[in-house]
CSV table of C-alpha atoms and ligand atoms in Angstrom, one decimal:
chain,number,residue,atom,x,y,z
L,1,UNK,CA,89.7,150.7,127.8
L,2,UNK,CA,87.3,151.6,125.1
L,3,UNK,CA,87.1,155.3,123.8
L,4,UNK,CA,84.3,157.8,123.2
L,5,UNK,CA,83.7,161.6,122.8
L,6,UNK,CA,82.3,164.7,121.6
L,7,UNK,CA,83.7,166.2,118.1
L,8,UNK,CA,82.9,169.7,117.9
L,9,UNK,CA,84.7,172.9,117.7
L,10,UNK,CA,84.6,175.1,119.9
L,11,UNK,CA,84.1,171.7,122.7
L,12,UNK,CA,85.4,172.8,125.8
L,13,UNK,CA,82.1,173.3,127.2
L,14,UNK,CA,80.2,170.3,126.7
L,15,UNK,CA,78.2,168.9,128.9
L,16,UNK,CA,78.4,165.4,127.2
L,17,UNK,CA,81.7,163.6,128.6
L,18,UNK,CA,79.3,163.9,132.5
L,19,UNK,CA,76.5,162.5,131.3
L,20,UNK,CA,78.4,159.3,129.5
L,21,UNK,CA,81.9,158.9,132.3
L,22,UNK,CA,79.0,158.7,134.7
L,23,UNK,CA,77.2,155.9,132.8
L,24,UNK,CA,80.3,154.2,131.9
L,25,UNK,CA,81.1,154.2,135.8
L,26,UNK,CA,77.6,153.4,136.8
L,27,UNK,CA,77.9,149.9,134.8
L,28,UNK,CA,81.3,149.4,135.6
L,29,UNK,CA,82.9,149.4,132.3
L,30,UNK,CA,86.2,150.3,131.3
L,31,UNK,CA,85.6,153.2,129.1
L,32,UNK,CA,85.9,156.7,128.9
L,33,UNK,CA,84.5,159.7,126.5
L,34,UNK,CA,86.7,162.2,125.5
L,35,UNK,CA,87.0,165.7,124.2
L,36,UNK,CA,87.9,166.2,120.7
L,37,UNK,CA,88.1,170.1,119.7
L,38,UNK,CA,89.0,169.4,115.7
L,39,UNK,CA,89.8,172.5,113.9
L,40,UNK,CA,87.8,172.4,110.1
L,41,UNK,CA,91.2,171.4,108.2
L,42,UNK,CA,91.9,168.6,110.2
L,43,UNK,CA,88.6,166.6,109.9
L,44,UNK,CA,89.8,164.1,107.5
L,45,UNK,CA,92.8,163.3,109.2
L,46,UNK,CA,90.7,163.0,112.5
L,47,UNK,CA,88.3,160.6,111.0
L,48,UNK,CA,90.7,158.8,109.8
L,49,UNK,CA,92.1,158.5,112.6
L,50,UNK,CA,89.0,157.4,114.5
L,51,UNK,CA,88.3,154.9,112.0
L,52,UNK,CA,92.3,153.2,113.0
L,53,UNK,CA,92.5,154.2,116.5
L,54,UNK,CA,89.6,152.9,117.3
L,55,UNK,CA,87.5,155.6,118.8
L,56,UNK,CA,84.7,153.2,119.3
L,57,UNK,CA,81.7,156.0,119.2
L,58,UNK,CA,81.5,159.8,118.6
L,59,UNK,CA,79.0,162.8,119.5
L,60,UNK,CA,78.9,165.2,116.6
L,61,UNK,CA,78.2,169.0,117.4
L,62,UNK,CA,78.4,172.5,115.8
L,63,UNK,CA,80.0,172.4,113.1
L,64,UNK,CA,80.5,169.1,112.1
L,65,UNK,CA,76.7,167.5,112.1
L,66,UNK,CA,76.9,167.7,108.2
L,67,UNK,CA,80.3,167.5,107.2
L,68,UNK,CA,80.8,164.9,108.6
L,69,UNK,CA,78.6,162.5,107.0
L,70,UNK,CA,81.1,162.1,103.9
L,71,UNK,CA,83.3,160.3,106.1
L,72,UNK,CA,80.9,157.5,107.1
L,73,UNK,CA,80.6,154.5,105.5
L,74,UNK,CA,76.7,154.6,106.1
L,75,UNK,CA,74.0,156.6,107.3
L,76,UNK,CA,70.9,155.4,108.6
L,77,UNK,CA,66.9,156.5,106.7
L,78,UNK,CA,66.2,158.8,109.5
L,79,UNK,CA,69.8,161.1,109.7
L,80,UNK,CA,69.5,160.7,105.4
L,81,UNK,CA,66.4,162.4,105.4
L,82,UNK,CA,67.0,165.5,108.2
L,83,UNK,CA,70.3,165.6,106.6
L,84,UNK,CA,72.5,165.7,109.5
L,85,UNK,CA,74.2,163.0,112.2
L,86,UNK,CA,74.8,163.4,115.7
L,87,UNK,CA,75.8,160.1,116.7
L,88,UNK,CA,79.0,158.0,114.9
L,89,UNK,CA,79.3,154.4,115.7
L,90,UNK,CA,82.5,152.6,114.8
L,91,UNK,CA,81.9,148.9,114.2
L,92,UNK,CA,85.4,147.5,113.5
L,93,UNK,CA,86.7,150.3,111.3
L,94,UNK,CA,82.9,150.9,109.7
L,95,UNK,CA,81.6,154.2,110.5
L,96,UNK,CA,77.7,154.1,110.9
L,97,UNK,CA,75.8,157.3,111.2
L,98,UNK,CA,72.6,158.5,113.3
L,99,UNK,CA,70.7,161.2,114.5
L,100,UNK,CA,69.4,161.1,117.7
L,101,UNK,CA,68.2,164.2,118.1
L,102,UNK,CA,64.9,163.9,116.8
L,103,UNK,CA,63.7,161.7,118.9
L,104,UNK,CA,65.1,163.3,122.0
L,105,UNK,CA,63.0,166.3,121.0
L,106,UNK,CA,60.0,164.3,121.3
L,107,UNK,CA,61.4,162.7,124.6
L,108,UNK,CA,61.8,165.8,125.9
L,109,UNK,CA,57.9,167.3,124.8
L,110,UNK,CA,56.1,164.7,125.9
L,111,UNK,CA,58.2,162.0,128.1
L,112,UNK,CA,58.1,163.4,131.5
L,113,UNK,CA,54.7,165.1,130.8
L,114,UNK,CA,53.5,164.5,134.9
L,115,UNK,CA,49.8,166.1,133.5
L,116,UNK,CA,51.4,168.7,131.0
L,117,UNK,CA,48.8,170.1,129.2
L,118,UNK,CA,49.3,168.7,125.7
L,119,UNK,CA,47.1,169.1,123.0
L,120,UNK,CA,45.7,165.6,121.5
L,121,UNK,CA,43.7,166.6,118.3
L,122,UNK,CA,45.4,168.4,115.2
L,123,UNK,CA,48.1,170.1,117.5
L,124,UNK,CA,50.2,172.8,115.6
L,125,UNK,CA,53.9,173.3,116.4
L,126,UNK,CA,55.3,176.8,115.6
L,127,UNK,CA,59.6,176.0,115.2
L,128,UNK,CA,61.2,179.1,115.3
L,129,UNK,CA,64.9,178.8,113.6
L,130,UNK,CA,65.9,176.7,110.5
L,131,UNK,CA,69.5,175.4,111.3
L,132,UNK,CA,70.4,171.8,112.0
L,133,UNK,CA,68.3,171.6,115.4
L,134,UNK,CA,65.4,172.9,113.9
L,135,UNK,CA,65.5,170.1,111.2
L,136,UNK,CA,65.5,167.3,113.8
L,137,UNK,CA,62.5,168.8,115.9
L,138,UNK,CA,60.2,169.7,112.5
L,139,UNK,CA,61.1,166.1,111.5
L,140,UNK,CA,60.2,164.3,114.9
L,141,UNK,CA,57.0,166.5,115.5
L,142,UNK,CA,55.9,165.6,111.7
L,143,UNK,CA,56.7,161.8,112.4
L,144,UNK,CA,54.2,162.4,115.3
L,145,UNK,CA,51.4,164.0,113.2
L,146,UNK,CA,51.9,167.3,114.6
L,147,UNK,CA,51.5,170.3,112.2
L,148,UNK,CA,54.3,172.5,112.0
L,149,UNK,CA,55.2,176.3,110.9
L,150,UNK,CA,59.0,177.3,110.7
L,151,UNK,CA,60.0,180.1,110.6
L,152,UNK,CA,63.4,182.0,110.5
L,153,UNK,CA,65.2,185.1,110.2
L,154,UNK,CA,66.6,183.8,106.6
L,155,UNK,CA,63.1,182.9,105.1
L,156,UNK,CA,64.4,180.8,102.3
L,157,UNK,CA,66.0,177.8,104.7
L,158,UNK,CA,63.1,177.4,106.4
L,159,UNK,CA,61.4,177.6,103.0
L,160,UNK,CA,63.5,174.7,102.4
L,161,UNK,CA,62.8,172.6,105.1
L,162,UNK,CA,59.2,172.9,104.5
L,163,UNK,CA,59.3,171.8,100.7
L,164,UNK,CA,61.7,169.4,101.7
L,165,UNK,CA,60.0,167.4,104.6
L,166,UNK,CA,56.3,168.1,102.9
L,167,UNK,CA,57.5,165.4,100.3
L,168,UNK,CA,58.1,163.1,103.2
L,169,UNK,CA,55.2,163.5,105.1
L,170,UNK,CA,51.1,162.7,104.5
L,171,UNK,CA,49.1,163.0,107.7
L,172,UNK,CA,51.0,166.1,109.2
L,173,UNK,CA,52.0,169.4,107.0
L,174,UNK,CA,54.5,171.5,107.3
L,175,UNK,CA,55.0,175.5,106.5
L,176,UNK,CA,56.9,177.9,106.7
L,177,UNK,CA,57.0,181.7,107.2
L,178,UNK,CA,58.5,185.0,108.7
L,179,UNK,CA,60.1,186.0,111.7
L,180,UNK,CA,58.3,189.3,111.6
L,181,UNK,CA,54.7,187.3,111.0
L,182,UNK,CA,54.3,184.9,113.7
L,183,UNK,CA,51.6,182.0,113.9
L,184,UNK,CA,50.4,180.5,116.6
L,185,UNK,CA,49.4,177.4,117.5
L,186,UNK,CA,49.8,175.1,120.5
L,187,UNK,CA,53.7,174.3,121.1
L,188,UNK,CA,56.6,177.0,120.5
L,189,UNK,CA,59.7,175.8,120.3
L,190,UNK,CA,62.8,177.8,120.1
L,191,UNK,CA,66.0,176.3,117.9
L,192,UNK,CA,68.3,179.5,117.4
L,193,UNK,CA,71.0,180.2,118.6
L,194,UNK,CA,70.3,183.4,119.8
L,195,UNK,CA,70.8,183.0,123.8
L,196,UNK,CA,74.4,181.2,123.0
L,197,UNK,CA,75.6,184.3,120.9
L,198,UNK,CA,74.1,186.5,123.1
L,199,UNK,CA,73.7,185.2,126.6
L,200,UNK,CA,73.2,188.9,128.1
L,201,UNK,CA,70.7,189.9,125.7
L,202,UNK,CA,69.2,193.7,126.3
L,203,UNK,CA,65.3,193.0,126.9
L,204,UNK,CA,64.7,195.8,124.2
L,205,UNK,CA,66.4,193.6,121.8
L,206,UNK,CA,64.7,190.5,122.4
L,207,UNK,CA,62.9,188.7,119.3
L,208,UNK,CA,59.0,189.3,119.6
L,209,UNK,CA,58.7,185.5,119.8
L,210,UNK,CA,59.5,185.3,123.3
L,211,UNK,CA,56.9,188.3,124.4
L,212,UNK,CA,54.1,187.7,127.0
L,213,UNK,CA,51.6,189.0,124.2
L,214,UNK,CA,52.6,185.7,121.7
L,215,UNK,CA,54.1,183.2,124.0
L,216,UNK,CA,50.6,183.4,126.4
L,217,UNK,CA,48.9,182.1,122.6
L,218,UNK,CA,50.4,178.5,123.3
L,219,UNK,CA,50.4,175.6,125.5
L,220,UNK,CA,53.7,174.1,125.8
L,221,UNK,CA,57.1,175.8,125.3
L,222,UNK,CA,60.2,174.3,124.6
L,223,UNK,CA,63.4,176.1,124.1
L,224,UNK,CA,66.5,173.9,122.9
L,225,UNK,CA,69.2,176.2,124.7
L,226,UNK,CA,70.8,174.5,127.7
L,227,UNK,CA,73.4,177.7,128.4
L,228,UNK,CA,71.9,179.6,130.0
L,229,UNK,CA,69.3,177.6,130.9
L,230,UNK,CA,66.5,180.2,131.7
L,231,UNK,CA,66.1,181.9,128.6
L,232,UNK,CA,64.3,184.9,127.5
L,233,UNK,CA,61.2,182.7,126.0
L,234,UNK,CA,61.3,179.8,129.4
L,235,UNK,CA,61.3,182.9,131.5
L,236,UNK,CA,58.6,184.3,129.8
L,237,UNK,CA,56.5,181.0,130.4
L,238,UNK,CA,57.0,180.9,133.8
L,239,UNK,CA,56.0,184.0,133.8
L,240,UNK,CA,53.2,183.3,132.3
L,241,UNK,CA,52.2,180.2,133.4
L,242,UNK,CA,52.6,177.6,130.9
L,243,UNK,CA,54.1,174.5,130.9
L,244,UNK,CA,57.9,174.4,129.5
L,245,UNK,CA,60.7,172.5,128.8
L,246,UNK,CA,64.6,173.6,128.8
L,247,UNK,CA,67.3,172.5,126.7
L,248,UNK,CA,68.8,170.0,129.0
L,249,UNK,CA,65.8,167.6,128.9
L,250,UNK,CA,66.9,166.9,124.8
L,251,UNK,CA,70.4,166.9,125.8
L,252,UNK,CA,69.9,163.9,127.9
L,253,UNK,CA,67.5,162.2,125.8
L,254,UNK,CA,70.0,162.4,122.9
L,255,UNK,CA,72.6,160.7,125.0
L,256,UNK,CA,70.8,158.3,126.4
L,257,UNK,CA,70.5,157.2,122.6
L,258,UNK,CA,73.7,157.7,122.1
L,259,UNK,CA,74.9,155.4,124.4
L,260,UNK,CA,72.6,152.3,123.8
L,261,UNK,CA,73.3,152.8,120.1
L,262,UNK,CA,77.3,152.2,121.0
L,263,UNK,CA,77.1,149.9,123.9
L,264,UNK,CA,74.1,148.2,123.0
L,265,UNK,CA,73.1,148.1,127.1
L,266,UNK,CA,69.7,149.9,129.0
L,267,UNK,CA,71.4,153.4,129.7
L,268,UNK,CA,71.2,154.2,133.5
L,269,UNK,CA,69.4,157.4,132.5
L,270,UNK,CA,68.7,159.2,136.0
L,271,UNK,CA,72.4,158.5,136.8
L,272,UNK,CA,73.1,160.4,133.5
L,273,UNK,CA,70.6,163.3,134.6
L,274,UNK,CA,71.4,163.7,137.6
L,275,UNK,CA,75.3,164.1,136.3
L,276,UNK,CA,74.1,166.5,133.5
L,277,UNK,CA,72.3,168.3,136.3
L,278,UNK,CA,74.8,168.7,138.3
L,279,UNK,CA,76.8,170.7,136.1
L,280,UNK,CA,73.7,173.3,135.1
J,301,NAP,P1,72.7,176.3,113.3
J,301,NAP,O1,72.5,175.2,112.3
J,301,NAP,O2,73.9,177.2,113.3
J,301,NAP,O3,71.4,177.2,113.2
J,301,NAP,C1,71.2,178.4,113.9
J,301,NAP,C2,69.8,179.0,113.8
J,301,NAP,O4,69.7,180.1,114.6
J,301,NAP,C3,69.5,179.5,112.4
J,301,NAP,O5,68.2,179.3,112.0
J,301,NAP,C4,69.8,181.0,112.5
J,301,NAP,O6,69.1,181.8,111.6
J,301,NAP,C5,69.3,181.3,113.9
J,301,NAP,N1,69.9,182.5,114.5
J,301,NAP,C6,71.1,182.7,115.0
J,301,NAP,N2,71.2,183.9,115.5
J,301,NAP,C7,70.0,184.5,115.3
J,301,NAP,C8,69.5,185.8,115.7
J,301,NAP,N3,70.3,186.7,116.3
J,301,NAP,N4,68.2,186.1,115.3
J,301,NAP,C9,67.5,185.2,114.7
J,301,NAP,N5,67.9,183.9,114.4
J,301,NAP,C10,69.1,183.6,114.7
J,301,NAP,O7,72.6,175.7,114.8
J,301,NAP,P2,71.9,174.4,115.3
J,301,NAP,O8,72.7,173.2,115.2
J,301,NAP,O9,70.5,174.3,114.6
J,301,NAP,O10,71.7,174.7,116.8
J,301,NAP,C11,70.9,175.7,117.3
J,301,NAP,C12,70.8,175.8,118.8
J,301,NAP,O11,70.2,174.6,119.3
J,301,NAP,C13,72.2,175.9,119.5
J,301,NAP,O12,72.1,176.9,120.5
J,301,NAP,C14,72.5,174.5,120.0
J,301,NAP,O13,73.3,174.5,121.1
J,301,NAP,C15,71.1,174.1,120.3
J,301,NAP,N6,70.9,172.6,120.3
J,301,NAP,C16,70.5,172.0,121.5
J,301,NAP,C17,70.4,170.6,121.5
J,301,NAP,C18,69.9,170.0,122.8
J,301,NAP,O14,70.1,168.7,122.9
J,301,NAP,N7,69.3,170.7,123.7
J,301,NAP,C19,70.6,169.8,120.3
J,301,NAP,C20,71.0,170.5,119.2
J,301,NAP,C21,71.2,171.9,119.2
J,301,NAP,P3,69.7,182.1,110.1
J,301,NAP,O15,69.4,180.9,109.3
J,301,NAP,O16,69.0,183.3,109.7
J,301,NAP,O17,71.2,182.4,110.3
């Protein structure tokens, strides 16, 4: 039986080990994915212990995206550069990192688009949040040519991100601002955390970037959250009419990923959506 699972702390929650046991089951092989809640001072000896055990493959989550890249023996050009890994594969006791979330952010905009209105010249992205997540998405919307503005609550990391990734990039730019003055543009996507510290949020307290009067400025919303999965800013696009995207659409595109980059097989992804779906 070959091992996988999710290291994360707190990772009682996830929604990953559904989406995978169902794939495992849906191609008959004899493998399961796992829970592993590590507490901080024990993620040396956990590594080490997936590197011996073997744990053949790994989802990272909060907190671990970036800490644990000094355990792995290598880490692909695209996790290097955004600076964080999702995905660990163990290849006989060799510990290869990814990131697969970039590119499940761009799934997720512009896979299932069923004539979504999406802009095709010059689009601007407005990213609001500057953590981990928000690195992946500015990252794959720049590898797509879309311009970006980040902005955050604490101005200097999503100062960062844009001097950073402005090295990297030619055809698209990237910059970055203040919570309290917005842009607009033509896709707003939210990657705080806001709704998962504060899933009953008082509607006087909510951020001005998920009002009618700025959200009805773009034409495709995205919010990375997945619990809950209406948020304040998806409700306010259905309110208002404009195409959106919820959290669980990256969620699965970043396992289907996953699980071609560790089995090397065609993921059965609608039997892994329709498990992930399942559990919203
Ligand atoms: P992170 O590195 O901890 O970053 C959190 C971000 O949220 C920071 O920019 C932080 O701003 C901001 N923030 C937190 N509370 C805030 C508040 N009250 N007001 C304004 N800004 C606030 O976390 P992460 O890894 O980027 O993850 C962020 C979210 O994305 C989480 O909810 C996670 O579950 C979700 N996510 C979803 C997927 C998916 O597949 N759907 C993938 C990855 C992550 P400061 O810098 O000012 O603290």
């Amino acid at each position: 039986m070959k091992r996988y699972g999710i290291l994360a702390n707190p990772a009682k929650h996830s929604l990953s080990p559904v989406m995978h046991n169902a794939a495992f089951k849906a191609l008959h092989m004899r493998a399961h994915y796992e829970i592993f809640e590590v507490p901080e001072n024990e993620l040396a000896k956990f590594m080490k212990f997936v590197r011996n055990e073997p744990i053949e493959g790994l989802s990272v989550s909060l907190p671990y995206k970036e800490k644990v890249m000094q355990y792995l023996d290598k880490i692909n050009k695209e996790a290097l550069k955004i600076g964080s890994v999702n995905t660990i594969v163990n290849s006989e006791g060799f510990l290869y990192g990814f990131n697969t979330d970039y590119l499940a952010s761009n799934k997720a905009l512009f896979i299932d688009m069923k004539g979504r209105h999406v802009p095709t010249k010059d689009p601007i992205a407005v990213v609001i949040g500057a953590g981990g997540a928000a690195r992946a998405v500015c990252y794959g919307l720049l590898k797509m040519g879309i311009h970006v503005w980040v902005a955050n609550r604490t101005k200097e990391k999503a100062d960062a991100i844009a001097i950073e990734f402005a090295e990297m990039f030619n055809e698209a730019e990237i910059h970055s601002n203040d919570l309290n003055d917005l842009k607009t543009g033509d896709i707003l996507i939210n990657t705080t955390s806001i709704w998962t510290k504060e899933p009953k949020i008082r509607i006087q307290n909510l951020p001005y970037f998920c009002s009618s009067e700025y959200v009805r400025k773009f034409k495709l919303v995205m919010d990375l959250c997945y619990n809950p999965l209406e948020t304040p800013l998806i409700k306010a696009a259905k309110r208002i009419g404009i195409e959106y995207v919820t959290g669980d659409k990256m969620l699965l595109y970043q396992a289907v990923d996953q699980f071609e980059l560790w089995t090397g097989k065609k993921p059965p992804v609608e039997v892994m959506r329709d498990a992930l779906e399942a559990e919203l």
